[in-house]
Structures are given as C-alpha cells and as structure tokens.
Coordinates of C-alpha atoms and ligand atoms in Angstrom, one line a residue:
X1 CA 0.0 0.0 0.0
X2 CA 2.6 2.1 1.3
X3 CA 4.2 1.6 -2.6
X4 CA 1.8 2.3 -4.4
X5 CA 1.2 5.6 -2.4
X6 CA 5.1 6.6 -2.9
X7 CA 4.5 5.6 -6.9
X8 CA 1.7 8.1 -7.1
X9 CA 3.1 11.1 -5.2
X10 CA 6.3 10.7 -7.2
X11 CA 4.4 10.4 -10.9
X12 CA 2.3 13.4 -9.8
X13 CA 5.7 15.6 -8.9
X14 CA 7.2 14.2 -12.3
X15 CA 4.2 15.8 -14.4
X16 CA 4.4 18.9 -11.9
X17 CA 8.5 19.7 -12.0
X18 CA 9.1 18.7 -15.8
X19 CA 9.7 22.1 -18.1
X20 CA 7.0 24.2 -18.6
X21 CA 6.4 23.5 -22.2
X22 CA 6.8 20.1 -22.0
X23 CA 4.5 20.3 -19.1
X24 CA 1.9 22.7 -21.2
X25 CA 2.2 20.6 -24.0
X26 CA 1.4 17.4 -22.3
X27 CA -2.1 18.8 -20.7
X28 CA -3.0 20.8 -23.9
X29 CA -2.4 16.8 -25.7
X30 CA -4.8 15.6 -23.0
X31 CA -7.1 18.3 -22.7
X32 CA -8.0 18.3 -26.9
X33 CA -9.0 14.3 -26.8
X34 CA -12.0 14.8 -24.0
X35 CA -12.7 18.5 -24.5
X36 CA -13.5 20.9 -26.6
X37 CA -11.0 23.2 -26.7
X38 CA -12.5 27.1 -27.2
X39 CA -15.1 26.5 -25.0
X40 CA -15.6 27.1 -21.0
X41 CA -18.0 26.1 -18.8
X42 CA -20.1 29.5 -17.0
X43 CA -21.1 28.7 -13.7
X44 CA -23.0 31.1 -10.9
X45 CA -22.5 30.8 -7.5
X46 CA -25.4 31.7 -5.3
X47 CA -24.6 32.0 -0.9
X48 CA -28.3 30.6 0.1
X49 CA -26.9 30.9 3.6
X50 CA -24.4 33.4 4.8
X51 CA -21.9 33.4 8.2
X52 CA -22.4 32.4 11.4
X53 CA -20.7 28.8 10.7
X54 CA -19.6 27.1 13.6
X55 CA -16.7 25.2 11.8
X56 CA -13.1 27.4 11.9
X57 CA -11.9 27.4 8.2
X58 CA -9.2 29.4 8.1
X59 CA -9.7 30.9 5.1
X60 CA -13.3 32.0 5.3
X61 CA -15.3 35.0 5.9
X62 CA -18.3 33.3 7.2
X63 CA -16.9 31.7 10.1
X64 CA -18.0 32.6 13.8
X65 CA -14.5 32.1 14.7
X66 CA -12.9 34.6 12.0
X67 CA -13.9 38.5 12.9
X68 CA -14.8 39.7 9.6
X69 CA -17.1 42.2 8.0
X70 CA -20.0 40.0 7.0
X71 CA -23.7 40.4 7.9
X72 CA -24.7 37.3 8.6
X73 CA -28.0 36.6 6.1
X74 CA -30.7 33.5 7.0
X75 CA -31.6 30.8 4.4
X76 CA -33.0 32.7 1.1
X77 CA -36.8 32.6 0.1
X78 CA -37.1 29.8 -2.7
X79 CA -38.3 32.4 -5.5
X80 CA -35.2 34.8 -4.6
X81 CA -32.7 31.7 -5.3
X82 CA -34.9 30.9 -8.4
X83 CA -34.8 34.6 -10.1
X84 CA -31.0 34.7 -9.2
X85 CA -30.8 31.2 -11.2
X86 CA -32.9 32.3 -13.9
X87 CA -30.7 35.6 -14.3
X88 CA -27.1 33.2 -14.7
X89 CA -28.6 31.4 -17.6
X90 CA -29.9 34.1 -18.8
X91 CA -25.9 35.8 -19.1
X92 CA -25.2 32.3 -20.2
X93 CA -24.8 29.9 -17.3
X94 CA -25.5 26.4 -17.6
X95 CA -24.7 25.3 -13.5
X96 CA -25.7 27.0 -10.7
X97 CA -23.8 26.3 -7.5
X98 CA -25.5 27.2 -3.9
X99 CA -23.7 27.3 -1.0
X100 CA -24.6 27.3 2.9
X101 CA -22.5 28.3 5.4
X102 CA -23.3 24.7 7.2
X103 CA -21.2 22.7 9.7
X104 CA -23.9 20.0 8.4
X105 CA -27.1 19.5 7.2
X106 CA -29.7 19.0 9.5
X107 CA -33.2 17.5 8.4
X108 CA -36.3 19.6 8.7
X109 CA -37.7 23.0 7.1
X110 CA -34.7 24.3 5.8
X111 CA -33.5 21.6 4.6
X112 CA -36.8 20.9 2.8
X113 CA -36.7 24.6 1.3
X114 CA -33.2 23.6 0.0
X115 CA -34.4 20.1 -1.6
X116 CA -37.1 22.7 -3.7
X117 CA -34.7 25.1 -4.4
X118 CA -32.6 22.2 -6.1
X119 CA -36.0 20.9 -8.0
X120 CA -36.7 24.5 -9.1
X121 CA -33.3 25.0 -10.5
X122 CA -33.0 21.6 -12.5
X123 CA -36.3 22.4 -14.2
X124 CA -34.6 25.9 -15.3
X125 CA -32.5 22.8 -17.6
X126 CA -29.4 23.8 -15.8
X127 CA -27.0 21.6 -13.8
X128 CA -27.3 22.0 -10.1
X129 CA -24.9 21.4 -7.6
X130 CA -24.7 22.3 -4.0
X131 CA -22.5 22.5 -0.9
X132 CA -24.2 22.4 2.5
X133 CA -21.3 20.8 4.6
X134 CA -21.6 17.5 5.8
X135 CA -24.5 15.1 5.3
X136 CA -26.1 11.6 5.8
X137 CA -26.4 9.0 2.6
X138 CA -30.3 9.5 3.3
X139 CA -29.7 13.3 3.1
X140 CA -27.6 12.9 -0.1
X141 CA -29.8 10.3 -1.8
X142 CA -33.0 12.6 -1.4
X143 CA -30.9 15.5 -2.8
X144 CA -30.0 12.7 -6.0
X145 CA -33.9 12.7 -6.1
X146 CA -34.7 16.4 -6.3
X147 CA -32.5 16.5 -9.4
X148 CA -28.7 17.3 -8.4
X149 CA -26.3 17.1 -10.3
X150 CA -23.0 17.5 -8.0
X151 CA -22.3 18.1 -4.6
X152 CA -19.1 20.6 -3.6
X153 CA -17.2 19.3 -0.8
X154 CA -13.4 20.6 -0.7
X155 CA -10.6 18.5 0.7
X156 CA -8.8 21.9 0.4
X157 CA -5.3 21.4 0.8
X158 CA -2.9 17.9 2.0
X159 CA -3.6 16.0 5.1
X160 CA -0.8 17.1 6.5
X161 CA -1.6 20.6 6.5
X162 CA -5.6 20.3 6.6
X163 CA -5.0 20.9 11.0
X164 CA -2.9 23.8 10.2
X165 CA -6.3 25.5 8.1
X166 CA -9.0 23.7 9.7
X167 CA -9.5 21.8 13.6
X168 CA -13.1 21.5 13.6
X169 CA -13.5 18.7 11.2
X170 CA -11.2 15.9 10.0
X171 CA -10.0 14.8 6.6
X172 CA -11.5 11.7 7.2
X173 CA -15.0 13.4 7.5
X174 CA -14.6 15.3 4.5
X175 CA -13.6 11.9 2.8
X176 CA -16.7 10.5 4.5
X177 CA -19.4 13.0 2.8
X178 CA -17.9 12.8 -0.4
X179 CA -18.0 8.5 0.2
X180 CA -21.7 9.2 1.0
X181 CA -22.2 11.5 -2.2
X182 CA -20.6 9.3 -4.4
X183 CA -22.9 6.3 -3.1
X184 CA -26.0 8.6 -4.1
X185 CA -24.9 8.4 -7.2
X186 CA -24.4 12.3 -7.5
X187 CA -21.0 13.8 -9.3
X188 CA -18.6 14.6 -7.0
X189 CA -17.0 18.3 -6.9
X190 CA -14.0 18.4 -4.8
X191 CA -11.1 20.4 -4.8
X192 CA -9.2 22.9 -3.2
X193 CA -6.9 26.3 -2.5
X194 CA -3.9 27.8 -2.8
X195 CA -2.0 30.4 -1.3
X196 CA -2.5 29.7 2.7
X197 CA 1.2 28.7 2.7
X198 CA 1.3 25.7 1.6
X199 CA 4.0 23.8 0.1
X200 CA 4.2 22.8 -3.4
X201 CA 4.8 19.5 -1.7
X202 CA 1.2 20.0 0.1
X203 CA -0.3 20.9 -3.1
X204 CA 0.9 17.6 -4.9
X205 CA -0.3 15.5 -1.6
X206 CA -3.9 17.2 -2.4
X207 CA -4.3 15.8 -5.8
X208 CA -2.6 12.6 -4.7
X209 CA -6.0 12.9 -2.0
X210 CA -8.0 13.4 -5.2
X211 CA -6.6 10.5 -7.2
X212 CA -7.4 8.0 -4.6
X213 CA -11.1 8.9 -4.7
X214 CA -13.0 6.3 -6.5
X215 CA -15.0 7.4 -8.7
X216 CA -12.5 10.1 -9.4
X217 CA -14.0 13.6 -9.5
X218 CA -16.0 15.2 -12.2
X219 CA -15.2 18.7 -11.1
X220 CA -11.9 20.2 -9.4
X221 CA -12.4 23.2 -8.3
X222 CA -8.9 25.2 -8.0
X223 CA -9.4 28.0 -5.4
X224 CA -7.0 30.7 -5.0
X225 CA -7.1 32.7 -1.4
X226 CA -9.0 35.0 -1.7
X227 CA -7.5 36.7 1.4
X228 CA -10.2 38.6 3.7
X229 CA -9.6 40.6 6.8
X230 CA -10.0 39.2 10.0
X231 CA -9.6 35.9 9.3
X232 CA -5.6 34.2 10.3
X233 CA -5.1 34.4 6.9
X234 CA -5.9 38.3 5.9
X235 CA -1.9 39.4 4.7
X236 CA -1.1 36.0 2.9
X237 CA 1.0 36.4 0.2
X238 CA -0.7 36.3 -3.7
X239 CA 0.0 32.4 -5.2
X240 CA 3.0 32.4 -7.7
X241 CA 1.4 32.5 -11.2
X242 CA 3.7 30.2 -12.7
X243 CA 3.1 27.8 -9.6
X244 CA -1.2 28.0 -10.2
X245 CA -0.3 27.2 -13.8
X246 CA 1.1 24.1 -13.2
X247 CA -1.2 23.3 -11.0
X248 CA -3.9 23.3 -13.6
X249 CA -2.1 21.3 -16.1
X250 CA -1.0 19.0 -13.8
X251 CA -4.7 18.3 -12.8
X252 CA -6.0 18.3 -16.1
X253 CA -3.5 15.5 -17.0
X254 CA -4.3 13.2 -13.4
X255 CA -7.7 14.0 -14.6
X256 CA -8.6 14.1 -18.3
X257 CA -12.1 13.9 -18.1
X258 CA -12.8 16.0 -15.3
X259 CA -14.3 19.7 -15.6
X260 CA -11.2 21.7 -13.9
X261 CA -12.7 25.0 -13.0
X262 CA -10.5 28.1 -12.2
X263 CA -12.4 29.1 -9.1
X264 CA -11.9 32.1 -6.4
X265 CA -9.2 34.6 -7.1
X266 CA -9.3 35.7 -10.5
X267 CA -10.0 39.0 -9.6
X268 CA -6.2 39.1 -8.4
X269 CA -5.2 37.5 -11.9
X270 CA -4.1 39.3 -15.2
X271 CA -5.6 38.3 -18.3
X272 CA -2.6 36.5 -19.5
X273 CA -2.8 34.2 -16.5
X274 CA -6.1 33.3 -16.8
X275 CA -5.2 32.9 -20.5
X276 CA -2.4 30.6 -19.6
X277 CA -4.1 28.9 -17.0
X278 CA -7.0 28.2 -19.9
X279 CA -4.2 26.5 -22.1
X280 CA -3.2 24.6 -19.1
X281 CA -6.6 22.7 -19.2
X282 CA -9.0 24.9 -16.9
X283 CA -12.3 25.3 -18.9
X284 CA -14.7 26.2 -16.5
X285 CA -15.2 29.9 -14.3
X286 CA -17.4 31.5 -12.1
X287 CA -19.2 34.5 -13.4
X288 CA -21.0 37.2 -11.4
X289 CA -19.7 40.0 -9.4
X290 CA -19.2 38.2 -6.3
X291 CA -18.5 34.6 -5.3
X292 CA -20.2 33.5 -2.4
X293 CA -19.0 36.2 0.0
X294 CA -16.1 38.1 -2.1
X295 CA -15.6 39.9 -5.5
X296 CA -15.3 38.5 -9.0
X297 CA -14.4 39.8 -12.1
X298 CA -17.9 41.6 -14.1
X299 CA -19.3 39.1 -16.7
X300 CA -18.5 41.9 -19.4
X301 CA -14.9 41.5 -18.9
X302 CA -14.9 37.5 -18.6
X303 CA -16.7 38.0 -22.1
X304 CA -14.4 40.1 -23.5
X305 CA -11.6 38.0 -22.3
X306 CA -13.2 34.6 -23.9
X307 CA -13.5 37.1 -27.1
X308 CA -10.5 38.4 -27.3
X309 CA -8.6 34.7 -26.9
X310 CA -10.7 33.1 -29.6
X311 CA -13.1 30.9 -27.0
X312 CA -16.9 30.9 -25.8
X313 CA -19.0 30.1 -23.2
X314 CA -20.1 25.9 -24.1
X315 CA -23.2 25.7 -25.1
X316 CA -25.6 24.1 -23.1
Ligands
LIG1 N1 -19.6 25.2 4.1 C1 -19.4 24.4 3.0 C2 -18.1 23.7 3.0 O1 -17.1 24.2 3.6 O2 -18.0 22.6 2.4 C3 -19.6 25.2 1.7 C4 -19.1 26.6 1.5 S1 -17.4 26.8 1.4 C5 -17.3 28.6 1.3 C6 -16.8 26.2 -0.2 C7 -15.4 26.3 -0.5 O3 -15.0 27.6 -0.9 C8 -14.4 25.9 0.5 O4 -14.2 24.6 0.7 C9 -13.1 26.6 0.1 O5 -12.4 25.7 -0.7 C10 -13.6 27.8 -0.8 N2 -13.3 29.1 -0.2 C11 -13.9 29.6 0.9 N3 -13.4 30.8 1.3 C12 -12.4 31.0 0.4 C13 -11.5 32.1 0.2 N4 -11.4 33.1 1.0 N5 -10.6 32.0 -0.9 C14 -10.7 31.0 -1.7 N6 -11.5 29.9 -1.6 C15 -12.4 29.9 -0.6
LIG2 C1 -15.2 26.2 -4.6 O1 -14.3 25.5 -4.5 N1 -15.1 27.5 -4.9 C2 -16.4 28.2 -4.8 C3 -17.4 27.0 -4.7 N2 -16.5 25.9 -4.5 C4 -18.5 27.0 -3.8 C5 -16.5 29.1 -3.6 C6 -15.4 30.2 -3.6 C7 -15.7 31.0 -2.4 C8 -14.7 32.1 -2.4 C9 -14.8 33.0 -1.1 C10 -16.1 33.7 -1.0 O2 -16.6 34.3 -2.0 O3 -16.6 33.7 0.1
LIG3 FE1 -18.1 27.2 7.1 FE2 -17.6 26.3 4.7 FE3 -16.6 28.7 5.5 FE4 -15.6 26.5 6.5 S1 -15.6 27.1 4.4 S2 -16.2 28.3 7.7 S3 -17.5 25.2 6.6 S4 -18.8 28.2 5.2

C-alpha cells in the first residue's frame, strides 16, 4: 500500500516539476482528446446561507471564529434563489452552485426549502450542484432525487496541513461525505486552494487525496485565497502565477475527463494568466460580481476575455 502511495506522489511531482512546455504541451495533448478546446463552462455561485458557521476554516469569511465584516443573512426565500438562477442562464450559465455556510445539514424546514430550491433549478434545464457541509447518505440520496447534479465538498489542501487551516472537522469526514455523495450516485466536486502557505509539496499530496477517490472527480475546483480581513489568513502572500499554472495542467492531465474549473481569485489574476491557466486545461469559471461572499471579475470582462482569446462560453 505504502508503494503504491510513494509511486503516485512521485508520478504526480514528475508531471508537476518537468519544463513548462513540455508540461503545457502534455495537458493541452490531453485536454484536446475529452474537451472541446475554445469552449468554458459559466457557472453562478449563489450564498443561500451566509456566516455564522460554527466550523473554523481558516480561510473563510463566514466563520464565527474569523472576525470579519459580514452580515450574517438566514436561508433565502425559494423564489429569490430561483430569479438569481434564472438571471445566470440568462448571461449564459449552464450550472448553478449554492452554497450554505453549514457545519452539516440537518433535516427539517430548511433543509426541505433547499431540496425545492434544487428541484426549481433543475427544471430551469441547468445543472445544479450544492454544498451544505456534511450530510447523511439518506440526506444525499433525497438530494439525487430532487434532481442534483453534483455536490461541492473541498478537501482543500494535503492532510498534512488540513489541521494547520481547519480543527473543527477531520480529513476523514470530509472523505466520508464525499464516500456518502458518491454512493447517491451524485458527481462529486471536490477540490481545493492555494496560497494559505502551503508547500508545493502540500499541493501535490492534495491531488494525490483526489486520485485515490474512487470514482475520481467530475469537477476540481482550483481556489486561489481570496485573502479577507479578519480571518488568520488576511496578509497571505498572492499564489506564484507560474506555480497555479502548473497546478492546472498537472490536474488536467491526473484527470482528463474532469471539468477543472479556475475558481476564487481571479480578480487578483491578469488576463494573461487566466489565458495561460485556460491552455493549461482549466475550462470552467465562475461568473458574477461576487462569489459567495467576495468579489469576482464583471461578466462583461470575462466575455471580453473569452473574445478576445478566440473561446466561448459551451453551449448548453
Ligand atoms: N460550508 C461548506 C463547506 O465548507 O463545504 C460550503 C461553502 S465553502 C465557502 C466552499 C469552498 O469555498 C471551501 O471549501 C473553500 O475551498 C472555498 N473558499 C472559501 N473561502 C475562500 C477564500 N477566501 N478564498 C478561496 N476559496 C475559498
Ligand atoms: C469552490 O471550490 N469555490 C467556490 C465554490 N467551490 C463553492 C466558492 C469560492 C468562495 C470564495 C470565497 C467567498 O466568496 O466567500
Ligand atoms: Fe463554514 Fe464552509 Fe466557510 Fe468552513 S468554508 S467556515 S465550513 S462556510
């Protein structure tokens, strides 16, 4: 076991370390036979539930334990959620993502008001995917019934470091939920962030985490800090571009099916990295002015972007 473990970490670094073009030219190979190339993926994120989370993520600006600005908001009326989903396909989405600040799901009215919201959504003809924090097979199963498509749960960084960024919850619950999601039968997003000072090291022990789920992921969400004040990790230092860009390629070669989506942070990117990071094997972005909590580039300037570099938005 222990072998097999040492073989992975060390392919993964080979992939990671060899010479940027080689490296490029590799994932661009991979990315062309399962994707089309020109074409990215337009998703809208949607915070159903914002702050007060009892769990002490490091990063985040809606934990109890971080003193940030946020106004805490309660679980969204169904129609709100649905005119906001109606609105990203509209500009061209074709997933909607909602996110509750959760520790867990817990059965009961909300929870209920979330299984319509996902029901509502899928009849738009959109993909829907959610993350609510942990939850029970029963839990995930009567999601998989309401129609959706994926379920976000982050393994976030190496589980090594994970207790550096996180104490309230173990790697081995996050691998749990995602077991439990997988079992449903719903796609499994999962991914994670740079920039909390990490290692490289750390970062190549995440996607050897990633390769050893079975069925691998459909989505891999790479996060860049998106560093807000008052949480431990407010003056972190911006990721290395070069560093994201392997990243990306690397992933997109572990996983050439897989939609690898260039998540939080690209407000804090140029154009040419997103460009680069796009030939790397990233087709897939979140569009809106804000994430969940923080800012995102305007949709007018991801469009002019695609534009300018010869791509679209893929077609539903
Ligand atoms: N509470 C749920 C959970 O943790 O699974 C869902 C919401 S949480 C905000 C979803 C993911 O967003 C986290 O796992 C993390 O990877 C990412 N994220 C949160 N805050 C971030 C930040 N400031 N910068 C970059 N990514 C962030
Ligand atoms: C993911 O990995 N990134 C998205 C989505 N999954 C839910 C969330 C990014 C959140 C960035 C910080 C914020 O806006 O609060
Ligand atoms: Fe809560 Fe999710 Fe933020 Fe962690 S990342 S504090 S679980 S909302």
């Amino acid at each position: 076991m222990a072998k097999t473990l040492t073989r992975t970490i060390e392919r993964i670094a080979q992939i990671y370390h060899q010479p940027l073009p080689d490296l490029l030219f590799e994932a661009q190979r991979v990315h062309r036979e399962h994707h089309d190339p020109h074409a990215v993926q337009l998703c809208t994120l949607c915070s159903i539930k914002t702050g007060a989370c009892p769990e002490d993520c490091a990063y985040c600006s809606q934990s109890v334990h971080n003193p940030t600005d946020l106004t805490p908001r309660p679980l969204m009326d169904l129609e709100q959620v649905v005119a906001q989903a109606r609105a990203a396909k509209a500009s061209g989405a074709t997933r909607f993502c909602m996110g509750a600040a959760w520790r867990e799901v817990k059965d009961g009215p909300q929870f209920e008001r979330v299984l319509d919201m996902v029901r509502q959504v899928a009849a738009l003809d959109m993909e829907v995917c959610c993350t609510l924090g942990m939850l029970s097979l029963e839990q995930a199963q009567r999601l998989k019934q309401a129609g959706l498509t994926a379920y976000n749960h982050n393994l976030d960084t190496s589980p090594d470091y994970y207790g550096k960024i996180i104490t309230t919850r173990t790697y081995q619950d996050r691998l749990e939920t995602i077991r439990v999601v997988s079992e449903a039968g719903i796609s499994v997003c999962c991914g994670g962030i740079l920039g909390m000072g990490e290692s490289v090291q750390d970062r190549l022990e995440l996607l050897e985490a990633l390769s050893g789920l079975d069925p691998a992921p459909e989505s891999i969400p790479i996060n860049c800090l998106v560093p807000v004040a008052g949480t431990p990790l407010q003056d972190a230092p911006p990721v290395e571009p070069i560093e994201l860009v392997r990243m990306v390629a690397t992933t997109r070669i572990l996983f050439p099916r897989a939609m690898v989506r260039l998540s939080a942070g690209r407000l804090q990117m140029r154009d040419e990295l997103q460009a680069l990071c796009f030939m790397a094997g990233a087709n897939s972005i979140f569009t809106g002015p804000i994430l969940l909590t923080t800012p995102n580039p305007d949709s007018s300037e991801d469009n002019r972007l695609l534009q300018r570099l010869g791509m679209q938005p893929q077609a539903r």
